[in-house]
Tab-separated table of C-alpha atoms in Angstrom:
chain	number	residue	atom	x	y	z
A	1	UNK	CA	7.497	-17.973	5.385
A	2	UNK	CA	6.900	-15.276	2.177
A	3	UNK	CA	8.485	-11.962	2.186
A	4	UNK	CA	5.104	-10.372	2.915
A	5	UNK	CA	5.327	-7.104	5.171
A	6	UNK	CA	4.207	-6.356	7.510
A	7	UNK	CA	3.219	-9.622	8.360
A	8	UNK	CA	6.192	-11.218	7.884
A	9	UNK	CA	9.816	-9.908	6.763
A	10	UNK	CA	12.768	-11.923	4.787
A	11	UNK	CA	15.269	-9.173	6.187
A	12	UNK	CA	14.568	-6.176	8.725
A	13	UNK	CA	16.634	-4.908	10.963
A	14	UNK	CA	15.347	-5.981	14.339
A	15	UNK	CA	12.585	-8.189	13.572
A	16	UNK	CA	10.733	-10.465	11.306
A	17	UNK	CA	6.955	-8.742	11.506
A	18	UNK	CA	4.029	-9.661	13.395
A	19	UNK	CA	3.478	-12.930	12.886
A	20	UNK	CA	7.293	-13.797	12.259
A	21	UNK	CA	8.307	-12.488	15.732
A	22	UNK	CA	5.319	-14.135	18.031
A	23	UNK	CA	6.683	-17.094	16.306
A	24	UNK	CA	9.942	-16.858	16.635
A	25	UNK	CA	9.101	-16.081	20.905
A	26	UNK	CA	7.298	-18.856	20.804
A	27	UNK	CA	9.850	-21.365	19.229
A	28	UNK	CA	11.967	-19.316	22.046
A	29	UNK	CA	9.886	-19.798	24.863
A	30	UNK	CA	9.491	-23.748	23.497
A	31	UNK	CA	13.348	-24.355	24.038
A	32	UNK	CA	13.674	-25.139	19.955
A	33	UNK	CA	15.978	-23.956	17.733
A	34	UNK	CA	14.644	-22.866	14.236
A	35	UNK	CA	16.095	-22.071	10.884
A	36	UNK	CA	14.249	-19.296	8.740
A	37	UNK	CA	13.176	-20.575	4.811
A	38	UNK	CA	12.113	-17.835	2.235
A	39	UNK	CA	10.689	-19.069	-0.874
A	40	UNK	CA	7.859	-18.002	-2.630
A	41	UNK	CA	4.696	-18.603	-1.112
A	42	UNK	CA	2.505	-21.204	-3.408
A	43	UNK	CA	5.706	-23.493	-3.298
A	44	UNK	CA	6.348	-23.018	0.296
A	45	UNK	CA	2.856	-24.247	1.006
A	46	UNK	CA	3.138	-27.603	-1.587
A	47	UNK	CA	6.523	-28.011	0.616
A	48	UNK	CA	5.267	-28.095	3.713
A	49	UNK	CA	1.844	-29.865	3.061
A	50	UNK	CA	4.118	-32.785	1.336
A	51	UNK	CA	6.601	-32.796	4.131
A	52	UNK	CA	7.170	-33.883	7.846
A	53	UNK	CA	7.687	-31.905	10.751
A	54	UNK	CA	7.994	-28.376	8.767
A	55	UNK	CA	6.843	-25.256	10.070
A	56	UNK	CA	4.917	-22.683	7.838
A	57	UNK	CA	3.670	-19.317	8.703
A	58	UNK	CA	1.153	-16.870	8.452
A	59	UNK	CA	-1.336	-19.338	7.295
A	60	UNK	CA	-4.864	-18.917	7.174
A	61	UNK	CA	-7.032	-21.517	8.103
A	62	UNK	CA	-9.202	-22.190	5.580
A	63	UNK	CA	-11.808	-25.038	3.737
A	64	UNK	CA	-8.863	-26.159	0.859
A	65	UNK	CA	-6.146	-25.930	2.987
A	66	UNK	CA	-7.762	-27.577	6.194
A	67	UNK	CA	-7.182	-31.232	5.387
A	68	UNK	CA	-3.487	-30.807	3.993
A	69	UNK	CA	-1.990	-29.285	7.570
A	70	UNK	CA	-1.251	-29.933	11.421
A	71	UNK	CA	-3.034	-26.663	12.632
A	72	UNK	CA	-1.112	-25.888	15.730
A	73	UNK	CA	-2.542	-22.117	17.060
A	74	UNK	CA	-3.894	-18.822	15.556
A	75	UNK	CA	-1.133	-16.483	15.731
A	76	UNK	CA	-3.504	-13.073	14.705
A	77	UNK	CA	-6.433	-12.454	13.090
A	78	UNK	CA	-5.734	-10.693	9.551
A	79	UNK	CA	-8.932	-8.522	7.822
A	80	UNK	CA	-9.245	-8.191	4.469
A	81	UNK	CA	-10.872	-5.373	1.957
A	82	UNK	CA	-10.704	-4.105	-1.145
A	83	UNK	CA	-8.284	-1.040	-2.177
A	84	UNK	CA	-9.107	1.078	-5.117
A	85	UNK	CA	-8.440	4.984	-6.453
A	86	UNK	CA	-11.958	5.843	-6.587
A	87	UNK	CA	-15.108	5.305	-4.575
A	88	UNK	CA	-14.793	2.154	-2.260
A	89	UNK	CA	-17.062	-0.621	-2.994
A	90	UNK	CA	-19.764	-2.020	0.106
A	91	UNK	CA	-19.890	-5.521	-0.697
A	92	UNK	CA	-18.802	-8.141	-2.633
A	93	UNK	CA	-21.680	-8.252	-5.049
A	94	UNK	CA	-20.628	-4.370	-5.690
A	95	UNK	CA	-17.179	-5.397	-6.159
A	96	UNK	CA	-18.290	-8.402	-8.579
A	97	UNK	CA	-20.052	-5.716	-10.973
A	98	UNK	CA	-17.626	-2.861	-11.093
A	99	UNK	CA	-14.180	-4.636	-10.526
A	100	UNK	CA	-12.684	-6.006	-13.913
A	101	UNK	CA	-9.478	-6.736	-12.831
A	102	UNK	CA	-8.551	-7.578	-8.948
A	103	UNK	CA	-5.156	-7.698	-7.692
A	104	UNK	CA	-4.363	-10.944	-5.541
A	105	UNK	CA	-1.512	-12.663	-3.808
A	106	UNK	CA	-0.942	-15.344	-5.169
A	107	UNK	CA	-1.418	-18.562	-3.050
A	108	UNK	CA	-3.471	-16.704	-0.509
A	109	UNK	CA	-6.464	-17.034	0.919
A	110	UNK	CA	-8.004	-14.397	-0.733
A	111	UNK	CA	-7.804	-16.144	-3.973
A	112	UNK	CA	-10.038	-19.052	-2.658
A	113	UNK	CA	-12.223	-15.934	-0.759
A	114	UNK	CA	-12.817	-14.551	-3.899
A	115	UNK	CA	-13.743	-17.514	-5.458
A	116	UNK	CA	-16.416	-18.806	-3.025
A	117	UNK	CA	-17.868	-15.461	-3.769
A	118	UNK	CA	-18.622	-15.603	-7.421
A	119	UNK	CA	-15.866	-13.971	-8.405
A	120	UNK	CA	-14.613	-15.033	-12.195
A	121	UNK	CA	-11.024	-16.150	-13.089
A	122	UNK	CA	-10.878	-13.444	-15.525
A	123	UNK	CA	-11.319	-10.816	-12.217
A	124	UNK	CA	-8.842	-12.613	-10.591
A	125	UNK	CA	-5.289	-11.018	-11.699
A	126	UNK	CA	-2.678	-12.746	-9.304
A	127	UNK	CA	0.365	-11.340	-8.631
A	128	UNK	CA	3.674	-12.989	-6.500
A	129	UNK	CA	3.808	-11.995	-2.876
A	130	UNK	CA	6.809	-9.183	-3.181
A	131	UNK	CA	5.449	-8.044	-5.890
A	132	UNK	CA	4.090	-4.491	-6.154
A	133	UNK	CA	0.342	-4.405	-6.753
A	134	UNK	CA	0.723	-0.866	-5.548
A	135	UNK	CA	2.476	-0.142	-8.964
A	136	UNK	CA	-0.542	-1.884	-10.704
A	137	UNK	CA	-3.240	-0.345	-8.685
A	138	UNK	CA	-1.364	3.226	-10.014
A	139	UNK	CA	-1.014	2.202	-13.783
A	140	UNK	CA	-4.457	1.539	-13.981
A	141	UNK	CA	-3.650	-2.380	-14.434
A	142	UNK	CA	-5.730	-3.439	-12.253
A	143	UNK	CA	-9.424	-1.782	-11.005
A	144	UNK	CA	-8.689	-2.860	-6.853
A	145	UNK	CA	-6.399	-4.365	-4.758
A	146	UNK	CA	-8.074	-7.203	-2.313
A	147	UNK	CA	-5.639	-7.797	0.380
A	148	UNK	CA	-5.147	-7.899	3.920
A	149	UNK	CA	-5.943	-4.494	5.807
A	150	UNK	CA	-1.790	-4.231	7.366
A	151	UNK	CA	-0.571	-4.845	4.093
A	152	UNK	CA	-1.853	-2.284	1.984
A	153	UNK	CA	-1.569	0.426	3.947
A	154	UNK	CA	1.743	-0.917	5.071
A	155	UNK	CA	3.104	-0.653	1.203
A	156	UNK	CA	0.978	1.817	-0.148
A	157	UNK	CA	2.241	4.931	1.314
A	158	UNK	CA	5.626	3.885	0.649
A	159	UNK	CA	5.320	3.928	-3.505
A	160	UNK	CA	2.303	6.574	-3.847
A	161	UNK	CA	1.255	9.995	-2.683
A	162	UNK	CA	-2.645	9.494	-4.040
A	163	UNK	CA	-5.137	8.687	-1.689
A	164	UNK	CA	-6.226	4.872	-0.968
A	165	UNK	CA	-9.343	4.479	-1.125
A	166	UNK	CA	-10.477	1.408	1.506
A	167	UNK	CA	-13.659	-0.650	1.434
A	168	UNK	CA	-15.203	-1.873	4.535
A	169	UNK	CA	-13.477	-5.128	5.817
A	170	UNK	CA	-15.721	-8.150	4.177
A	171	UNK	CA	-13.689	-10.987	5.147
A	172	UNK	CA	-11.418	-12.084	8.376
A	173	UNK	CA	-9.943	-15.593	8.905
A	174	UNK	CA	-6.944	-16.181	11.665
A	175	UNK	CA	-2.968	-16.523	10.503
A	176	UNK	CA	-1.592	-19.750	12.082
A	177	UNK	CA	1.385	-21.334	12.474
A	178	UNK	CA	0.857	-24.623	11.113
A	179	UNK	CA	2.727	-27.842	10.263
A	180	UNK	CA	2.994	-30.310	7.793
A	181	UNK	CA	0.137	-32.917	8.119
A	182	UNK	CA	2.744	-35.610	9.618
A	183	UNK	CA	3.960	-33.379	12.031
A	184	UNK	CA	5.594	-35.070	15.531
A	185	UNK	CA	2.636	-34.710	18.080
A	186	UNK	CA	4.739	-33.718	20.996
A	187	UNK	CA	6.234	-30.850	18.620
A	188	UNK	CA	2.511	-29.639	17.971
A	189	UNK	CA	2.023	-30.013	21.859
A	190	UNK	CA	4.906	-28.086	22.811
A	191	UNK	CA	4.242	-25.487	20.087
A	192	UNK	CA	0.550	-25.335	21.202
A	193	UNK	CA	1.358	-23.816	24.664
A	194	UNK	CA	4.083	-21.996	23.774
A	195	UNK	CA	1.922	-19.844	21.458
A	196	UNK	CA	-0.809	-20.311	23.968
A	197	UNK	CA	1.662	-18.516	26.734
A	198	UNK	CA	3.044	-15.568	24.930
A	199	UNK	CA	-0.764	-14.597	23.916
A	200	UNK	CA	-1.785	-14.927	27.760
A	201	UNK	CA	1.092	-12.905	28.747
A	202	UNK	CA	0.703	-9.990	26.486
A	203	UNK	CA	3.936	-10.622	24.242
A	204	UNK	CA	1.891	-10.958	21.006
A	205	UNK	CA	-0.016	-8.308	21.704
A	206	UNK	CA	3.178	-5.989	21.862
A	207	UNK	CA	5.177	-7.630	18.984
A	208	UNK	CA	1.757	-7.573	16.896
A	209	UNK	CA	1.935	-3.215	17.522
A	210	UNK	CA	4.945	-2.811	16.969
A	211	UNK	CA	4.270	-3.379	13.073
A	212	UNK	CA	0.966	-1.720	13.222
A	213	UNK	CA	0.922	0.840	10.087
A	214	UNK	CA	-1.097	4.683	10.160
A	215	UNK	CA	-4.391	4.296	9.481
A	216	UNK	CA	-6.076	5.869	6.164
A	217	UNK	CA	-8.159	7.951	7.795
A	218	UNK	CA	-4.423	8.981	9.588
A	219	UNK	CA	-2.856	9.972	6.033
A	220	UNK	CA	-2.077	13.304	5.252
């Protein structure tokens, strides 16, 4: 797993962020022990995908990545939008004419979003997950920030005291835990309804709120 708050934390006191703790209840409620990794996120994904039996999380499930994992169960659905200092872009065809410069994790699946919607490498600027495109967004280094919705306004208000400006969300996939493709089947089983459980009883549901940061429209 990155360092990528809230979604996941490499060290909080008390937790390891949304989709870290329904994980971790879920490895719980599986009877398996587990051993945290942090390491940056494109490497973590080659890792996995050219392991056995590893664990990776918050993944989203998309087109590239589909074939190189054991999908074993959506842990949350993540929205995504683009942040910027002025007026918000509507789509992504507005986006693709005013946005030079777009600030983007690197190794997520908002790179390949962008991409499969037209988007140049030259508007692509990524950036490595603990990084601060919050910084970058205030220097004027890049035009917008496309991320997922809990991140941004997760980070933002912690490095800025300008207003974020939020476009509407134009993209959603789900954050799984997923395995490497040879993954032991009765470990993907086991995993399966354990994840499967803690949804049905309402333990994601509180772990996911927990995390939940204010709103823009919230702000000061």
């Amino acid at each position: 797993m990155p360092n990528a708050p809230p979604l996941t934390f490499a060290s909080l006191k008390g937790g390891h962020g949304m989709v870290g703790d329904v994980t971790l209840a879920a490895l719980a409620r599986a009877g398996l022990l587990s051993e945290l990794r942090y390491e940056p996120w494109a490497r973590a994904q080659r890792k996995v995908a050219n392991g056995r039996d590893q664990l990776i999380i918050p993944l989203s499930r998309t087109p590239e990545r589909e074939p190189l994992y054991t999908w074993i169960a959506p842990i949350m659905p993540l929205e995504r939008a683009f942040f910027s200092l002025d007026e918000p872009v509507q789509s992504f065809a507005e986006a693709r004419q005013r946005y030079r410069r777009i600030g983007v994790g690197l190794g997520t699946a908002q790179v390949e979003i962008l991409r499969s919607q037209g988007f140049s490498e030259q508007q692509i600027i990524t950036h490595i997950l603990g990084e601060n495109p919050a910084h970058l967004l205030e220097r004027g280094r890049i035009d917008a920030w496309f991320t997922g919705v809990p991140e941004a306004l997760y980070i933002w208000p912690q490095h800025s005291t300008r207003r974020l400006q939020m476009s509407p969300v134009l993209a959603s996939t789900h954050l799984y835990l997923a395995c490497s493709k040879e993954c032991d089947a009765q470990l993907v089983q086991k995993l399966r309804a354990a994840v499967q459980s803690v949804h049905d009883e309402g333990i994601s549901k509180r772990l996911i709120e927990l995390y939940l940061p204010q709103p823009l429209d919230a702000a000061p």
